[in-house]
Backbone as a printed PyTorch tensor [residue, N CA C, xyz], in Angstrom:
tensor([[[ 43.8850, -18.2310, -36.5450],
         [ 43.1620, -17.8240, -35.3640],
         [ 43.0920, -16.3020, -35.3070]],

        [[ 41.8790, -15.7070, -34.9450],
         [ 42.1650, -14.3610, -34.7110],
         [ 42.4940, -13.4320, -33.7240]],

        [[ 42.6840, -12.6720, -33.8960],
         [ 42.5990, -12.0980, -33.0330],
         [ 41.9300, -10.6040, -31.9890]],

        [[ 40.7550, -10.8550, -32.8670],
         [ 39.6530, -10.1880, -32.0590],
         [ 39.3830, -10.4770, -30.7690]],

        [[ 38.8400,  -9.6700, -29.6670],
         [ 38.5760, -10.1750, -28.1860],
         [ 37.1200, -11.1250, -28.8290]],

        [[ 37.2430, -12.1520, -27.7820],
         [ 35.7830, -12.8260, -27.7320],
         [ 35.5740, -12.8140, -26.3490]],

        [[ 34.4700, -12.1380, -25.8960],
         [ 34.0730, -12.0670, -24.6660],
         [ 32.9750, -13.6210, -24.1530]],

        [[ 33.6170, -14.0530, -22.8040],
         [ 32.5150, -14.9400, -22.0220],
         [ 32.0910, -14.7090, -21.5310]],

        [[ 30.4770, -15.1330, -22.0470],
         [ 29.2240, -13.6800, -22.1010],
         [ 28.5290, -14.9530, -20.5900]],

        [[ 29.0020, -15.9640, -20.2130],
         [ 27.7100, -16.9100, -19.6370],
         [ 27.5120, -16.2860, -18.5670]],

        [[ 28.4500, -15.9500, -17.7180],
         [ 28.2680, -14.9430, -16.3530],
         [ 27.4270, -14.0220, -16.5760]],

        [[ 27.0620, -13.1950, -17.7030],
         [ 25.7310, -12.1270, -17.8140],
         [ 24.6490, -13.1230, -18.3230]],

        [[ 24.6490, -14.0420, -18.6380],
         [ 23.5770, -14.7150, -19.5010],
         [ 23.9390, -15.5960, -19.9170]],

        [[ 23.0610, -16.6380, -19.4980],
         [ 23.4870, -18.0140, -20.3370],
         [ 23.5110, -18.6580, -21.5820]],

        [[ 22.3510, -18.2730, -22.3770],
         [ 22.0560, -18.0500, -23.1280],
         [ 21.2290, -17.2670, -23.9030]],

        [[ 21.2700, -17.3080, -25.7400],
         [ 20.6990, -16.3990, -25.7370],
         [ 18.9120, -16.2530, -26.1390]],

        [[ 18.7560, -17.8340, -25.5480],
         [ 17.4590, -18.6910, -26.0770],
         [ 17.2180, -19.9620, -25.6490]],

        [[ 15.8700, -20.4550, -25.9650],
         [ 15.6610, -21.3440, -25.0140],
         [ 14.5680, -21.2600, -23.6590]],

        [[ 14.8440, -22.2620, -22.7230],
         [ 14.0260, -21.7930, -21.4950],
         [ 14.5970, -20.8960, -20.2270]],

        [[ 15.4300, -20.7300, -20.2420],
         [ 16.1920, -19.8910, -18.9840],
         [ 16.4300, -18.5040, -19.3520]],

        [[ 16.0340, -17.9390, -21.1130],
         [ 16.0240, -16.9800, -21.3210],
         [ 14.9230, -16.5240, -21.5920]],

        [[ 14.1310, -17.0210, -21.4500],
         [ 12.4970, -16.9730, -21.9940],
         [ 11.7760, -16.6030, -20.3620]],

        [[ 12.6530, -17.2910, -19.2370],
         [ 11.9550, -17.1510, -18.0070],
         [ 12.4150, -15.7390, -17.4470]],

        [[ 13.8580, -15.1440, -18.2090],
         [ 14.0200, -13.9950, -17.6390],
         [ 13.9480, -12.9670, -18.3650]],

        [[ 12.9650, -13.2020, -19.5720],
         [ 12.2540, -12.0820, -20.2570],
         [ 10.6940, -12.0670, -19.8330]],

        [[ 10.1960, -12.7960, -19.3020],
         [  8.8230, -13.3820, -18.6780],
         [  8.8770, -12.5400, -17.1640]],

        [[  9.7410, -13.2070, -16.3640],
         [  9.9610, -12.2930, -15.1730],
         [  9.6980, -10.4870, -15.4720]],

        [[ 10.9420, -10.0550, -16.0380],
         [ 11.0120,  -8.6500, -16.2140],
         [  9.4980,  -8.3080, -16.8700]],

        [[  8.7500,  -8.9730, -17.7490],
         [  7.7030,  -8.2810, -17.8270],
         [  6.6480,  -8.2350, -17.2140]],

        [[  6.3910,  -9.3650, -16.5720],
         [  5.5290,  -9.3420, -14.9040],
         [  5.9610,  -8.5160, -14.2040]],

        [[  7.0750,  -8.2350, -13.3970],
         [  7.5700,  -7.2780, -13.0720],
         [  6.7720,  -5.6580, -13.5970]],

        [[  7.5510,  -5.4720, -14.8900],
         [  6.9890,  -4.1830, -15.4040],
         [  5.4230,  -4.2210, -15.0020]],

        [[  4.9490,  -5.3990, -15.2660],
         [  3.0680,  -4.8250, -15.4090],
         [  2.8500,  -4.6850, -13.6400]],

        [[  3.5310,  -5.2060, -12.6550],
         [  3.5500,  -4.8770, -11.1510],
         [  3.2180,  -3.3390, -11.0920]],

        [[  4.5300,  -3.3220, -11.9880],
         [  5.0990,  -1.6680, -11.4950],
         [  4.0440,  -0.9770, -11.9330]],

        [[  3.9410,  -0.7050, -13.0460],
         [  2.5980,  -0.1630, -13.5680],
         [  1.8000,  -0.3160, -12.8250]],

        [[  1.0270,  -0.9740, -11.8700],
         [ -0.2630,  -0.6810, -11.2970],
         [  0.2290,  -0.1130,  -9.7370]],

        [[  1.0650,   0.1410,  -9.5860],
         [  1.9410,   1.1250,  -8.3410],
         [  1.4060,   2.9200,  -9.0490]],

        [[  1.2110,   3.0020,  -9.7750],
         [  1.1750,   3.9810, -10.9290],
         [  0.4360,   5.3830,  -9.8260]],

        [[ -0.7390,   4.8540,  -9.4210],
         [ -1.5810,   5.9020,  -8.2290],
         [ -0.5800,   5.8810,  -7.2540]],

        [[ -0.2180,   5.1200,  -6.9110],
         [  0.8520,   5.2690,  -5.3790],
         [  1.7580,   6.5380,  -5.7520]],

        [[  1.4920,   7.2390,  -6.7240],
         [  3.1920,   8.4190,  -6.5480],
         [  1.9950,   9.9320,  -6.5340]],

        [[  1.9510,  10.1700,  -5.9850],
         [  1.1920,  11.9480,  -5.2200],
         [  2.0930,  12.2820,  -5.1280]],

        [[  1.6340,  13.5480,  -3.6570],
         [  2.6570,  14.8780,  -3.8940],
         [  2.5710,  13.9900,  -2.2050]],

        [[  2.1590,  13.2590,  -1.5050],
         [  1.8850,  12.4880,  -0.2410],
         [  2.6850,  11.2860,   0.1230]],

        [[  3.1030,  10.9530,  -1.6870],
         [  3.7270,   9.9410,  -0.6700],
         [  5.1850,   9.7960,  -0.1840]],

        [[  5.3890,   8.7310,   0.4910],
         [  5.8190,   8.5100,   2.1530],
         [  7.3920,   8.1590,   1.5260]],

        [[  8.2800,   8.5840,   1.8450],
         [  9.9100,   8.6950,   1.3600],
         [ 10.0860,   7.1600,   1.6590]],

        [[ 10.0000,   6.3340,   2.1540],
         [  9.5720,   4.9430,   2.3390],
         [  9.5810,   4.5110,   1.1180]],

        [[  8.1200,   4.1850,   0.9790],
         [  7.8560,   3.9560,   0.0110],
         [  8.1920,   4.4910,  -1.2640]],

        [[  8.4560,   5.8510,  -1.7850],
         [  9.1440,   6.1690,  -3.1310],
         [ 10.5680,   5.2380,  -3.0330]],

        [[ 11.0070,   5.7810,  -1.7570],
         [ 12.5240,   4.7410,  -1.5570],
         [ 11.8170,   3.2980,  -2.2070]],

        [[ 11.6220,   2.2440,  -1.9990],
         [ 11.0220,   1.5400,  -2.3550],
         [ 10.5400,   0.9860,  -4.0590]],

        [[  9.8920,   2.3160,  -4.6770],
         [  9.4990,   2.2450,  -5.8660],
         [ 10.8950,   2.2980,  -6.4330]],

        [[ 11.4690,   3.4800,  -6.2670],
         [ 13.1370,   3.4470,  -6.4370],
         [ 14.0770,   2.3330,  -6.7420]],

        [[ 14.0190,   1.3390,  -5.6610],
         [ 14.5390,  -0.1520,  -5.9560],
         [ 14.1390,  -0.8420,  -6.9840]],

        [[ 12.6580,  -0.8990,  -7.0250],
         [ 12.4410,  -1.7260,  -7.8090],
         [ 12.4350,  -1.3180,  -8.9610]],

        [[ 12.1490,  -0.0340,  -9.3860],
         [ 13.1610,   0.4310, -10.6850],
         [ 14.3480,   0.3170, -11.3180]],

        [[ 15.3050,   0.1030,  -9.9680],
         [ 16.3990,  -0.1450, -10.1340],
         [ 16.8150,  -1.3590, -10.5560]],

        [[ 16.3140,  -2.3850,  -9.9470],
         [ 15.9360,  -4.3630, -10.6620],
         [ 15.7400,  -4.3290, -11.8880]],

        [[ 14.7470,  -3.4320, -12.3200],
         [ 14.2930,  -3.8620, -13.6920],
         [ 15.4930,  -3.4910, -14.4020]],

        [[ 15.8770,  -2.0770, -14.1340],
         [ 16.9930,  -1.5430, -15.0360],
         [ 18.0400,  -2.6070, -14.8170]],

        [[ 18.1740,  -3.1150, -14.0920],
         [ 19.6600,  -4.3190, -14.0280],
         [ 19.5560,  -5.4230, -14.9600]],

        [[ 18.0850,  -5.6080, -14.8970],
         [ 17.7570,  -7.1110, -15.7800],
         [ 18.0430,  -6.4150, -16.7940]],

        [[ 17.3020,  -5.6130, -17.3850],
         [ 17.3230,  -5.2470, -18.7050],
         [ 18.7660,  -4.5730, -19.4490]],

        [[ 19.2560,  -4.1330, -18.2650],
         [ 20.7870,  -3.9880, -18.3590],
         [ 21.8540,  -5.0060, -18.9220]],

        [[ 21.6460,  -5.7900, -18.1450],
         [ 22.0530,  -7.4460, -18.3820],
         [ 22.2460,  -7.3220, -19.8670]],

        [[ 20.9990,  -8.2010, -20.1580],
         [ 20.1100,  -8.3300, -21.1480],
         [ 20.7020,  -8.0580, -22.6090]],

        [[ 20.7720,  -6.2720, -22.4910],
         [ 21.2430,  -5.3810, -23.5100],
         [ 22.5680,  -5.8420, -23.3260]],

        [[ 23.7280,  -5.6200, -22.3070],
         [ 25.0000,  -5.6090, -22.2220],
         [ 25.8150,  -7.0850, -22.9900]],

        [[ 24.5820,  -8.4470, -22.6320],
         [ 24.9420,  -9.9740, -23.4160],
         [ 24.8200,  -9.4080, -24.8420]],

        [[ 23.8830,  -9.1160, -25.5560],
         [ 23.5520,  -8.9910, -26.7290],
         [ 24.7890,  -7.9040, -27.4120]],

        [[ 25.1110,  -6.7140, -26.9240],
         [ 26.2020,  -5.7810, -27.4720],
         [ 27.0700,  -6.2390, -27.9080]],

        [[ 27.4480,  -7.1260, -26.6030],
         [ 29.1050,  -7.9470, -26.4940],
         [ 28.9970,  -8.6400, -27.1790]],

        [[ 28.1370,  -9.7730, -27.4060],
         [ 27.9880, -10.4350, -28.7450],
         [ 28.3820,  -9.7280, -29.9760]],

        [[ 27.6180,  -9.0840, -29.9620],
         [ 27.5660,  -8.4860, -31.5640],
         [ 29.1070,  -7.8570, -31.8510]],

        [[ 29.1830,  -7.2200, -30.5950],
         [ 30.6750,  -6.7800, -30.5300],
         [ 31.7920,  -7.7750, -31.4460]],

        [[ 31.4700,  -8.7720, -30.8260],
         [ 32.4310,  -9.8170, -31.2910],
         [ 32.3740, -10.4790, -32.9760]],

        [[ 31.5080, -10.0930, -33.6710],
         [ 31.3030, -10.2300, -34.6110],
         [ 30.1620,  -9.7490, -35.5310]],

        [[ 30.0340,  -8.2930, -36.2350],
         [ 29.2820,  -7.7270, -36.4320],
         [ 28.5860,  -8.2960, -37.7070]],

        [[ 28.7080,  -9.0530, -38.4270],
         [ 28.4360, -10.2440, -39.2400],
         [ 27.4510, -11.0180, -38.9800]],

        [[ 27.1860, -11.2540, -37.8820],
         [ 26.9220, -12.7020, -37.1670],
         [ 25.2700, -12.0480, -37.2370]],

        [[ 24.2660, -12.9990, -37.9750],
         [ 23.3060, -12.5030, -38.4200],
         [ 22.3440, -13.1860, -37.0030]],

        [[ 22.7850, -14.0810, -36.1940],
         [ 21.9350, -14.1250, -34.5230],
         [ 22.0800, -13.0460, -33.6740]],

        [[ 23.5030, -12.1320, -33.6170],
         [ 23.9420, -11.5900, -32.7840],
         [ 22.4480, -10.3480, -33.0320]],

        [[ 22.9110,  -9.9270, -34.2320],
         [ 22.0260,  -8.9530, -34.8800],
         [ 20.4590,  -9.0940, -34.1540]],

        [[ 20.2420, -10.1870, -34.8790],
         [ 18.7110, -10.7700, -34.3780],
         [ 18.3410, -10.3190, -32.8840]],

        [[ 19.3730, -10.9330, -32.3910],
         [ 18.9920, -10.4960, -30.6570],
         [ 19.0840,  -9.4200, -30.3770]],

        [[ 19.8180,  -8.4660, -30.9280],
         [ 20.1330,  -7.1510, -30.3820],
         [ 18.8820,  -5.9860, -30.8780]],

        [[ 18.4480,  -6.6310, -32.0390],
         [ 17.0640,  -5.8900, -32.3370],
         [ 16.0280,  -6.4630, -31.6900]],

        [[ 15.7220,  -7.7750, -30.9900],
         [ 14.7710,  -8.2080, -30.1390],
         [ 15.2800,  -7.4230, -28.6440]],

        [[ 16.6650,  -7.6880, -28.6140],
         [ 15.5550,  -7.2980, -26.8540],
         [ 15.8360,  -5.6260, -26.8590]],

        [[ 16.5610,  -4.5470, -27.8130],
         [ 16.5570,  -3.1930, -28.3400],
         [ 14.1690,  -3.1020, -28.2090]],

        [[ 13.8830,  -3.7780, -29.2610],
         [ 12.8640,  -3.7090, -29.1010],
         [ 12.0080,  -4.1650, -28.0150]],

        [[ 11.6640,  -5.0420, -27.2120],
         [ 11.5860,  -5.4940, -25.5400],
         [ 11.9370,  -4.6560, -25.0720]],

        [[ 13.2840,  -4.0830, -25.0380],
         [ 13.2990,  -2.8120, -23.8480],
         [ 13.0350,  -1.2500, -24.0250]],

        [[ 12.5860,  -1.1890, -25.1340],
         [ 11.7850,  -0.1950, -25.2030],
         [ 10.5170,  -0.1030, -25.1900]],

        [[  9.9640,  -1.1440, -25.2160],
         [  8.1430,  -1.1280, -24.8800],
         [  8.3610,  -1.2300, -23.5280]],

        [[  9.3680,  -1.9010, -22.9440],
         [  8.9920,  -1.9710, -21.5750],
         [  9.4400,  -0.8150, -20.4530]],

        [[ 10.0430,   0.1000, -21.1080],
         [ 10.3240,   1.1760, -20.7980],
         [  9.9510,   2.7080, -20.8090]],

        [[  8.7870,   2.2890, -22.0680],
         [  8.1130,   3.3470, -22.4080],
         [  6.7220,   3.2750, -21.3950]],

        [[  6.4300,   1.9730, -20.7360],
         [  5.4100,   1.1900, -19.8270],
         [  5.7610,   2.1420, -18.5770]],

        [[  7.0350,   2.2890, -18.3480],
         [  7.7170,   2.6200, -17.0470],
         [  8.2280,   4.8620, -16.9810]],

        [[  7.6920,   5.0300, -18.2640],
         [  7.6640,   6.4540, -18.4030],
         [  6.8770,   7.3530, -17.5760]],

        [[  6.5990,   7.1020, -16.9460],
         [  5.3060,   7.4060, -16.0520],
         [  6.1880,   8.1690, -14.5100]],

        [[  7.1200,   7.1140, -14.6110],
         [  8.2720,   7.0760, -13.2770],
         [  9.4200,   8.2600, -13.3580]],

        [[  8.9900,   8.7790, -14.4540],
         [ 10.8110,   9.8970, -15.3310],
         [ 10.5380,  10.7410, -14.5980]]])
């Protein structure tokens, strides 16, 4: 038996595939394309409200995608070998950078 940590990843994510992970990579990118058309809403006018507002929901996305990244690390963490861990960590590495580069607009 070894004795490497193995982290229990289900509390960040249930899995790392399938339909319940497919719906919360689907979400976050509806989401992103929301945000994006908020895009005119940021002047030199607008209303502390509302930036408050845009603010949050920036903040959501970054959590999902936070998530997301943090399941996949810990994985890999746990076994740098493991040629799925890998897989995922360059899928959603790649996912969260298109969807972030979408959201550059906001920096």
């Amino acid at each position: 038996m070894s004795n490497e940590p193995v982290w229990n990843l289900k509390d960040i994510l249930p899995s790392y595939k399938g339909d319940e992970f497919d719906a919360i990579i689907t979400d976050v990118k509806s989401r992103v394309s929301a945000f994006e058309q908020k895009r005119a809403e940021l002047d030199a006018n607008i209303e502390p409200q509302k930036l408050n507002s845009l603010l949050k929901e920036l903040e959501q996305l970054d959590v999902i995608l936070s998530r997301v990244g943090a399941f996949g690390h810990l994985w890999f963490s746990e076994d740098t070998t493991n040629d799925d861990a890998k897989a995922f960590v360059a899928k959603i590495e790649q996912i969260s950078t298109e969807l972030e580069n979408k959201l550059l607009f906001f920096s």
